[in-house]
Amino acid sequence: MGVPEERLHVVPWGINLEEYGIGPIDEPHREELKVENGGKAILYIGQLIPRKGVQDLLEAASMLRDKEFMVILAGQGPWRRYLERRAMEMGLRDRVHF
């Protein structure tokens, strides 16, 4: 079952993805965020509200405990305290940086 084309609306990316692609974390930020050399960071920038799915990101991160990574959440919103509490409950206290 498809959706009629006239009911679809494409919203293009608001940023140039090539300009903000994958790359190394510079040393001052690596130290501040406690990301080891060679470690990975997952960056989310946006509002901390339910419809953005940040809770899903935390769930996914909780499944990757044996991996070396840091989740960086840059943003504000009414769900910040909830997300902070969920990160602690999931055992991600040292891996999630607000």
Tab-separated table of N, CA, C and O in Angstrom:
chain	number	residue	atom	x	y	z
A	1	MET	N	0.856	-1.170	0.000
A	1	MET	CA	0.000	0.000	0.000
A	1	MET	C	0.904	1.236	0.000
A	1	MET	O	1.699	1.427	0.892
A	2	GLY	N	0.804	2.059	-1.017
A	2	GLY	CA	1.634	3.253	-1.140
A	2	GLY	C	0.882	4.503	-0.743
A	2	GLY	O	-0.326	4.484	-0.511
A	3	VAL	N	1.611	5.584	-0.678
A	3	VAL	CA	1.035	6.890	-0.390
A	3	VAL	C	0.995	7.666	-1.704
A	3	VAL	O	1.999	7.708	-2.415
A	4	PRO	N	-0.134	8.258	-2.035
A	4	PRO	CA	-0.210	9.027	-3.279
A	4	PRO	C	0.850	10.134	-3.294
A	4	PRO	O	1.087	10.801	-2.285
A	5	GLU	N	1.470	10.318	-4.436
A	5	GLU	CA	2.563	11.290	-4.566
A	5	GLU	C	2.148	12.696	-4.141
A	5	GLU	O	2.939	13.435	-3.552
A	6	GLU	N	0.916	13.078	-4.407
A	6	GLU	CA	0.471	14.433	-4.049
A	6	GLU	C	0.385	14.643	-2.528
A	6	GLU	O	0.310	15.771	-2.063
A	7	ARG	N	0.433	13.560	-1.765
A	7	ARG	CA	0.408	13.677	-0.299
A	7	ARG	C	1.803	13.690	0.311
A	7	ARG	O	1.957	13.853	1.515
A	8	LEU	N	2.832	13.502	-0.510
A	8	LEU	CA	4.210	13.480	-0.034
A	8	LEU	C	4.825	14.871	-0.092
A	8	LEU	O	4.563	15.637	-1.007
A	9	HIS	N	5.653	15.164	0.875
A	9	HIS	CA	6.389	16.424	0.896
A	9	HIS	C	7.809	16.115	1.336
A	9	HIS	O	8.024	15.609	2.437
A	10	VAL	N	8.780	16.396	0.489
A	10	VAL	CA	10.184	16.142	0.798
A	10	VAL	C	10.778	17.374	1.458
A	10	VAL	O	10.665	18.488	0.934
A	11	VAL	N	11.396	17.172	2.622
A	11	VAL	CA	12.087	18.254	3.318
A	11	VAL	C	13.584	17.979	3.174
A	11	VAL	O	14.101	17.030	3.752
A	12	PRO	N	14.290	18.796	2.382
A	12	PRO	CA	15.712	18.556	2.181
A	12	PRO	C	16.507	18.873	3.445
A	12	PRO	O	16.025	19.579	4.334
A	13	TRP	N	17.723	18.329	3.489
A	13	TRP	CA	18.612	18.605	4.619
A	13	TRP	C	18.829	20.097	4.747
A	13	TRP	O	19.000	20.797	3.762
A	14	GLY	N	18.857	20.586	5.969
A	14	GLY	CA	19.079	22.003	6.222
A	14	GLY	C	20.548	22.377	6.282
A	14	GLY	O	20.884	23.542	6.403
A	15	ILE	N	21.436	21.388	6.200
A	15	ILE	CA	22.870	21.661	6.254
A	15	ILE	C	23.573	20.887	5.149
A	15	ILE	O	23.049	19.919	4.623
A	16	ASN	N	24.756	21.329	4.827
A	16	ASN	CA	25.583	20.633	3.854
A	16	ASN	C	26.284	19.487	4.583
A	16	ASN	O	27.215	19.711	5.362
A	17	LEU	N	25.878	18.252	4.337
A	17	LEU	CA	26.434	17.108	5.047
A	17	LEU	C	27.912	16.899	4.751
A	17	LEU	O	28.643	16.387	5.598
A	18	GLU	N	28.359	17.273	3.567
A	18	GLU	CA	29.778	17.132	3.242
A	18	GLU	C	30.634	18.036	4.117
A	18	GLU	O	31.763	17.706	4.443
A	19	GLU	N	30.086	19.166	4.505
A	19	GLU	CA	30.818	20.124	5.329
A	19	GLU	C	30.928	19.643	6.784
A	19	GLU	O	31.858	19.998	7.495
A	20	TYR	N	29.989	18.820	7.240
A	20	TYR	CA	29.958	18.363	8.624
A	20	TYR	C	30.007	16.849	8.704
A	20	TYR	O	29.262	16.228	9.444
A	21	GLY	N	30.873	16.236	7.968
A	21	GLY	CA	30.957	14.785	7.921
A	21	GLY	C	31.709	14.196	9.092
A	21	GLY	O	31.994	14.848	10.098
A	22	ILE	N	32.082	12.952	8.957
A	22	ILE	CA	32.822	12.239	9.983
A	22	ILE	C	34.249	12.749	10.009
A	22	ILE	O	34.872	12.930	8.968
A	23	GLY	N	34.768	12.956	11.188
A	23	GLY	CA	36.142	13.417	11.311
A	23	GLY	C	36.638	13.248	12.727
A	23	GLY	O	35.885	12.884	13.631
A	24	PRO	N	37.908	13.509	12.929
A	24	PRO	CA	38.494	13.332	14.259
A	24	PRO	C	38.040	14.420	15.232
A	24	PRO	O	37.696	15.525	14.824
A	25	ILE	N	38.057	14.078	16.497
A	25	ILE	CA	37.760	15.038	17.553
A	25	ILE	C	39.089	15.670	17.942
A	25	ILE	O	40.053	14.952	18.214
A	26	ASP	N	39.156	17.006	17.970
A	26	ASP	CA	40.435	17.627	18.298
A	26	ASP	C	40.784	17.405	19.774
A	26	ASP	O	39.938	17.112	20.610
A	27	GLU	N	42.059	17.511	20.074
A	27	GLU	CA	42.593	17.126	21.386
A	27	GLU	C	41.923	17.815	22.582
A	27	GLU	O	41.556	17.147	23.541
A	28	PRO	N	41.734	19.154	22.576
A	28	PRO	CA	41.081	19.772	23.742
A	28	PRO	C	39.692	19.192	24.017
A	28	PRO	O	39.325	18.955	25.166
A	29	HIS	N	38.911	18.946	22.967
A	29	HIS	CA	37.577	18.390	23.163
A	29	HIS	C	37.665	16.929	23.565
A	29	HIS	O	36.861	16.442	24.353
A	30	ARG	N	38.620	16.207	23.052
A	30	ARG	CA	38.813	14.791	23.407
A	30	ARG	C	39.067	14.671	24.912
A	30	ARG	O	38.489	13.839	25.587
A	31	GLU	N	39.907	15.548	25.449
A	31	GLU	CA	40.206	15.521	26.888
A	31	GLU	C	38.971	15.898	27.707
A	31	GLU	O	38.646	15.243	28.689
A	32	GLU	N	38.286	16.964	27.296
A	32	GLU	CA	37.106	17.437	28.017
A	32	GLU	C	36.014	16.370	28.072
A	32	GLU	O	35.372	16.171	29.092
A	33	LEU	N	35.804	15.669	26.970
A	33	LEU	CA	34.740	14.677	26.874
A	33	LEU	C	35.179	13.276	27.282
A	33	LEU	O	34.374	12.353	27.303
A	34	LYS	N	36.468	13.131	27.577
A	34	LYS	CA	37.021	11.838	28.008
A	34	LYS	C	36.845	10.766	26.933
A	34	LYS	O	36.499	9.633	27.228
A	35	VAL	N	37.061	11.167	25.681
A	35	VAL	CA	37.036	10.220	24.569
A	35	VAL	C	38.479	9.836	24.293
A	35	VAL	O	39.305	10.691	23.980
A	36	GLU	N	38.795	8.569	24.438
A	36	GLU	CA	40.161	8.118	24.220
A	36	GLU	C	40.544	8.268	22.761
A	36	GLU	O	39.691	8.266	21.872
A	37	ASN	N	41.856	8.383	22.512
A	37	ASN	CA	42.347	8.482	21.145
A	37	ASN	C	41.907	7.251	20.365
A	37	ASN	O	42.127	6.132	20.799
A	38	GLY	N	41.267	7.455	19.252
A	38	GLY	CA	40.734	6.345	18.470
A	38	GLY	C	39.297	6.010	18.825
A	38	GLY	O	38.643	5.258	18.133
A	39	GLY	N	38.799	6.571	19.923
A	39	GLY	CA	37.414	6.346	20.320
A	39	GLY	C	36.467	7.104	19.414
A	39	GLY	O	36.855	8.016	18.692
A	40	LYS	N	35.221	6.740	19.447
A	40	LYS	CA	34.210	7.345	18.589
A	40	LYS	C	33.267	8.208	19.424
A	40	LYS	O	33.061	7.957	20.606
A	41	ALA	N	32.697	9.196	18.777
A	41	ALA	CA	31.691	10.035	19.420
A	41	ALA	C	30.473	10.122	18.506
A	41	ALA	O	30.609	10.269	17.297
A	42	ILE	N	29.298	10.007	19.109
A	42	ILE	CA	28.034	10.176	18.399
A	42	ILE	C	27.498	11.528	18.848
A	42	ILE	O	27.276	11.747	20.043
A	43	LEU	N	27.308	12.433	17.906
A	43	LEU	CA	26.875	13.787	18.235
A	43	LEU	C	25.434	14.010	17.797
A	43	LEU	O	25.075	13.753	16.649
A	44	TYR	N	24.612	14.484	18.736
A	44	TYR	CA	23.236	14.895	18.436
A	44	TYR	C	23.148	16.381	18.742
A	44	TYR	O	23.536	16.825	19.827
A	45	ILE	N	22.632	17.156	17.790
A	45	ILE	CA	22.402	18.577	18.003
A	45	ILE	C	20.935	18.840	17.701
A	45	ILE	O	20.473	18.589	16.587
A	46	GLY	N	20.216	19.312	18.694
A	46	GLY	CA	18.809	19.608	18.479
A	46	GLY	C	18.072	19.720	19.798
A	46	GLY	O	18.654	19.624	20.876
A	47	GLN	N	16.783	19.926	19.694
A	47	GLN	CA	15.949	20.036	20.889
A	47	GLN	C	15.856	18.690	21.602
A	47	GLN	O	15.815	17.638	20.957
A	48	LEU	N	15.802	18.741	22.906
A	48	LEU	CA	15.624	17.532	23.706
A	48	LEU	C	14.137	17.389	24.013
A	48	LEU	O	13.657	17.737	25.094
A	49	ILE	N	13.422	16.900	23.015
A	49	ILE	CA	11.976	16.715	23.103
A	49	ILE	C	11.644	15.321	22.577
A	49	ILE	O	12.431	14.733	21.821
A	50	PRO	N	10.505	14.756	22.979
A	50	PRO	CA	10.171	13.380	22.609
A	50	PRO	C	10.208	13.083	21.116
A	50	PRO	O	10.753	12.063	20.703
A	51	ARG	N	9.676	13.962	20.284
A	51	ARG	CA	9.567	13.620	18.862
A	51	ARG	C	10.908	13.540	18.138
A	51	ARG	O	10.980	13.044	17.017
A	52	LYS	N	11.996	14.006	18.762
A	52	LYS	CA	13.313	13.941	18.136
A	52	LYS	C	13.948	12.554	18.272
A	52	LYS	O	14.937	12.258	17.621
A	53	GLY	N	13.422	11.717	19.148
A	53	GLY	CA	13.913	10.346	19.250
A	53	GLY	C	15.225	10.174	19.993
A	53	GLY	O	15.909	9.162	19.822
A	54	VAL	N	15.593	11.140	20.812
A	54	VAL	CA	16.860	11.034	21.546
A	54	VAL	C	16.837	9.838	22.497
A	54	VAL	O	17.853	9.182	22.714
A	55	GLN	N	15.667	9.508	23.014
A	55	GLN	CA	15.556	8.340	23.882
A	55	GLN	C	15.925	7.069	23.119
A	55	GLN	O	16.515	6.136	23.682
A	56	ASP	N	15.630	7.023	21.824
A	56	ASP	CA	16.015	5.879	20.991
A	56	ASP	C	17.533	5.810	20.834
A	56	ASP	O	18.111	4.723	20.809
A	57	LEU	N	18.170	6.976	20.732
A	57	LEU	CA	19.629	7.021	20.651
A	57	LEU	C	20.240	6.448	21.932
A	57	LEU	O	21.187	5.664	21.883
A	58	LEU	N	19.678	6.810	23.081
A	58	LEU	CA	20.182	6.271	24.343
A	58	LEU	C	19.978	4.760	24.426
A	58	LEU	O	20.857	4.027	24.896
A	59	GLU	N	18.824	4.283	23.969
A	59	GLU	CA	18.563	2.836	23.956
A	59	GLU	C	19.607	2.116	23.101
A	59	GLU	O	20.148	1.089	23.492
A	60	ALA	N	19.879	2.674	21.916
A	60	ALA	CA	20.870	2.068	21.024
A	60	ALA	C	22.247	2.096	21.677
A	60	ALA	O	22.993	1.105	21.625
A	61	ALA	N	22.581	3.204	22.309
A	61	ALA	CA	23.889	3.315	22.972
A	61	ALA	C	24.027	2.300	24.099
A	61	ALA	O	25.109	1.752	24.324
A	62	SER	N	22.937	2.004	24.778
A	62	SER	CA	23.010	1.035	25.876
A	62	SER	C	23.316	-0.374	25.368
A	62	SER	O	23.810	-1.210	26.107
A	63	MET	N	23.049	-0.624	24.089
A	63	MET	CA	23.339	-1.920	23.494
A	63	MET	C	24.795	-2.030	23.040
A	63	MET	O	25.252	-3.109	22.682
A	64	LEU	N	25.520	-0.908	23.058
A	64	LEU	CA	26.902	-0.874	22.579
A	64	LEU	C	27.901	-0.707	23.713
A	64	LEU	O	28.962	-0.145	23.525
A	65	ARG	N	27.590	-1.183	24.884
A	65	ARG	CA	28.443	-0.950	26.053
A	65	ARG	C	29.879	-1.417	25.890
A	65	ARG	O	30.777	-0.849	26.463
A	66	ASP	N	30.094	-2.471	25.129
A	66	ASP	CA	31.455	-2.983	25.002
A	66	ASP	C	32.288	-2.185	24.004
A	66	ASP	O	33.473	-2.397	23.870
A	67	LYS	N	31.695	-1.247	23.315
A	67	LYS	CA	32.395	-0.429	22.332
A	67	LYS	C	32.933	0.832	23.000
A	67	LYS	O	32.411	1.290	24.003
A	68	GLU	N	33.990	1.398	22.418
A	68	GLU	CA	34.568	2.639	22.935
A	68	GLU	C	33.930	3.817	22.205
A	68	GLU	O	34.227	4.066	21.041
A	69	PHE	N	33.024	4.520	22.869
A	69	PHE	CA	32.328	5.634	22.250
A	69	PHE	C	31.797	6.579	23.311
A	69	PHE	O	31.733	6.237	24.497
A	70	MET	N	31.419	7.772	22.879
A	70	MET	CA	30.807	8.782	23.733
A	70	MET	C	29.610	9.334	22.976
A	70	MET	O	29.667	9.503	21.756
A	71	VAL	N	28.517	9.589	23.676
A	71	VAL	CA	27.346	10.241	23.080
A	71	VAL	C	27.338	11.674	23.595
A	71	VAL	O	27.380	11.904	24.800
A	72	ILE	N	27.309	12.614	22.668
A	72	ILE	CA	27.288	14.030	23.024
A	72	ILE	C	25.937	14.588	22.586
A	72	ILE	O	25.581	14.516	21.412
A	73	LEU	N	25.178	15.098	23.555
A	73	LEU	CA	23.863	15.676	23.271
A	73	LEU	C	23.957	17.184	23.456
A	73	LEU	O	24.117	17.664	24.578
A	74	ALA	N	23.891	17.922	22.363
A	74	ALA	CA	23.972	19.381	22.396
A	74	ALA	C	22.585	19.945	22.126
A	74	ALA	O	22.080	19.839	21.011
A	75	GLY	N	21.984	20.488	23.152
A	75	GLY	CA	20.655	21.052	22.989
A	75	GLY	C	19.971	21.222	24.329
A	75	GLY	O	20.472	20.782	25.356
A	76	GLN	N	18.850	21.873	24.290
A	76	GLN	CA	18.036	22.095	25.485
A	76	GLN	C	16.615	21.661	25.189
A	76	GLN	O	16.240	21.485	24.039
A	77	GLY	N	15.851	21.499	26.235
A	77	GLY	CA	14.448	21.170	26.055
A	77	GLY	C	13.874	20.565	27.310
A	77	GLY	O	14.601	20.228	28.252
A	78	PRO	N	12.565	20.389	27.332
A	78	PRO	CA	11.884	19.904	28.525
A	78	PRO	C	12.244	18.466	28.898
A	78	PRO	O	11.986	18.053	30.027
A	79	TRP	N	12.854	17.714	27.993
A	79	TRP	CA	13.192	16.317	28.294
A	79	TRP	C	14.619	16.132	28.807
A	79	TRP	O	15.061	15.020	29.026
A	80	ARG	N	15.344	17.222	29.002
A	80	ARG	CA	16.745	17.075	29.411
A	80	ARG	C	16.876	16.280	30.710
A	80	ARG	O	17.652	15.333	30.780
A	81	ARG	N	16.154	16.661	31.733
A	81	ARG	CA	16.264	15.945	33.023
A	81	ARG	C	15.855	14.478	32.878
A	81	ARG	O	16.474	13.596	33.451
A	82	TYR	N	14.817	14.233	32.112
A	82	TYR	CA	14.376	12.857	31.872
A	82	TYR	C	15.486	12.062	31.187
A	82	TYR	O	15.802	10.940	31.585
A	83	LEU	N	16.092	12.645	30.151
A	83	LEU	CA	17.151	11.948	29.411
A	83	LEU	C	18.393	11.733	30.280
A	83	LEU	O	19.031	10.685	30.203
A	84	GLU	N	18.712	12.704	31.126
A	84	GLU	CA	19.834	12.533	32.054
A	84	GLU	C	19.567	11.350	32.986
A	84	GLU	O	20.439	10.517	33.231
A	85	ARG	N	18.362	11.286	33.515
A	85	ARG	CA	17.983	10.189	34.418
A	85	ARG	C	18.010	8.852	33.690
A	85	ARG	O	18.545	7.863	34.199
A	86	ARG	N	17.477	8.810	32.460
A	86	ARG	CA	17.478	7.559	31.686
A	86	ARG	C	18.896	7.096	31.386
A	86	ARG	O	19.195	5.908	31.462
A	87	ALA	N	19.775	8.030	31.045
A	87	ALA	CA	21.173	7.669	30.767
A	87	ALA	C	21.799	7.026	32.001
A	87	ALA	O	22.511	6.015	31.891
A	88	MET	N	21.532	7.566	33.173
A	88	MET	CA	22.071	6.985	34.410
A	88	MET	C	21.475	5.605	34.662
A	88	MET	O	22.190	4.669	35.006
A	89	GLU	N	20.163	5.476	34.488
A	89	GLU	CA	19.497	4.183	34.713
A	89	GLU	C	20.022	3.107	33.765
A	89	GLU	O	20.055	1.936	34.113
A	90	MET	N	20.426	3.510	32.565
A	90	MET	CA	20.926	2.561	31.567
A	90	MET	C	22.413	2.258	31.744
A	90	MET	O	22.976	1.498	30.964
A	91	GLY	N	23.031	2.869	32.735
A	91	GLY	CA	24.455	2.638	32.949
A	91	GLY	C	25.339	3.388	31.972
A	91	GLY	O	26.470	2.982	31.723
A	92	LEU	N	24.851	4.506	31.457
A	92	LEU	CA	25.594	5.279	30.461
A	92	LEU	C	26.165	6.573	31.029
A	92	LEU	O	26.574	7.463	30.280
A	93	ARG	N	26.210	6.679	32.318
A	93	ARG	CA	26.635	7.922	32.985
A	93	ARG	C	27.963	8.446	32.448
A	93	ARG	O	28.140	9.628	32.215
A	94	ASP	N	28.927	7.558	32.233
A	94	ASP	CA	30.247	7.978	31.771
A	94	ASP	C	30.352	8.102	30.261
A	94	ASP	O	31.380	8.526	29.747
A	95	ARG	N	29.315	7.725	29.545
A	95	ARG	CA	29.373	7.742	28.076
A	95	ARG	C	28.493	8.821	27.444
A	95	ARG	O	28.596	9.055	26.253
A	96	VAL	N	27.602	9.446	28.225
A	96	VAL	CA	26.705	10.466	27.677
A	96	VAL	C	27.071	11.821	28.293
A	96	VAL	O	27.155	11.946	29.497
A	97	HIS	N	27.326	12.775	27.423
A	97	HIS	CA	27.706	14.115	27.858
A	97	HIS	C	26.661	15.107	27.370
A	97	HIS	O	26.395	15.188	26.179
A	98	PHE	N	26.066	15.855	28.287
A	98	PHE	CA	25.061	16.872	27.932
A	98	PHE	C	25.730	18.229	27.869
A	98	PHE	O	26.520	18.580	28.706
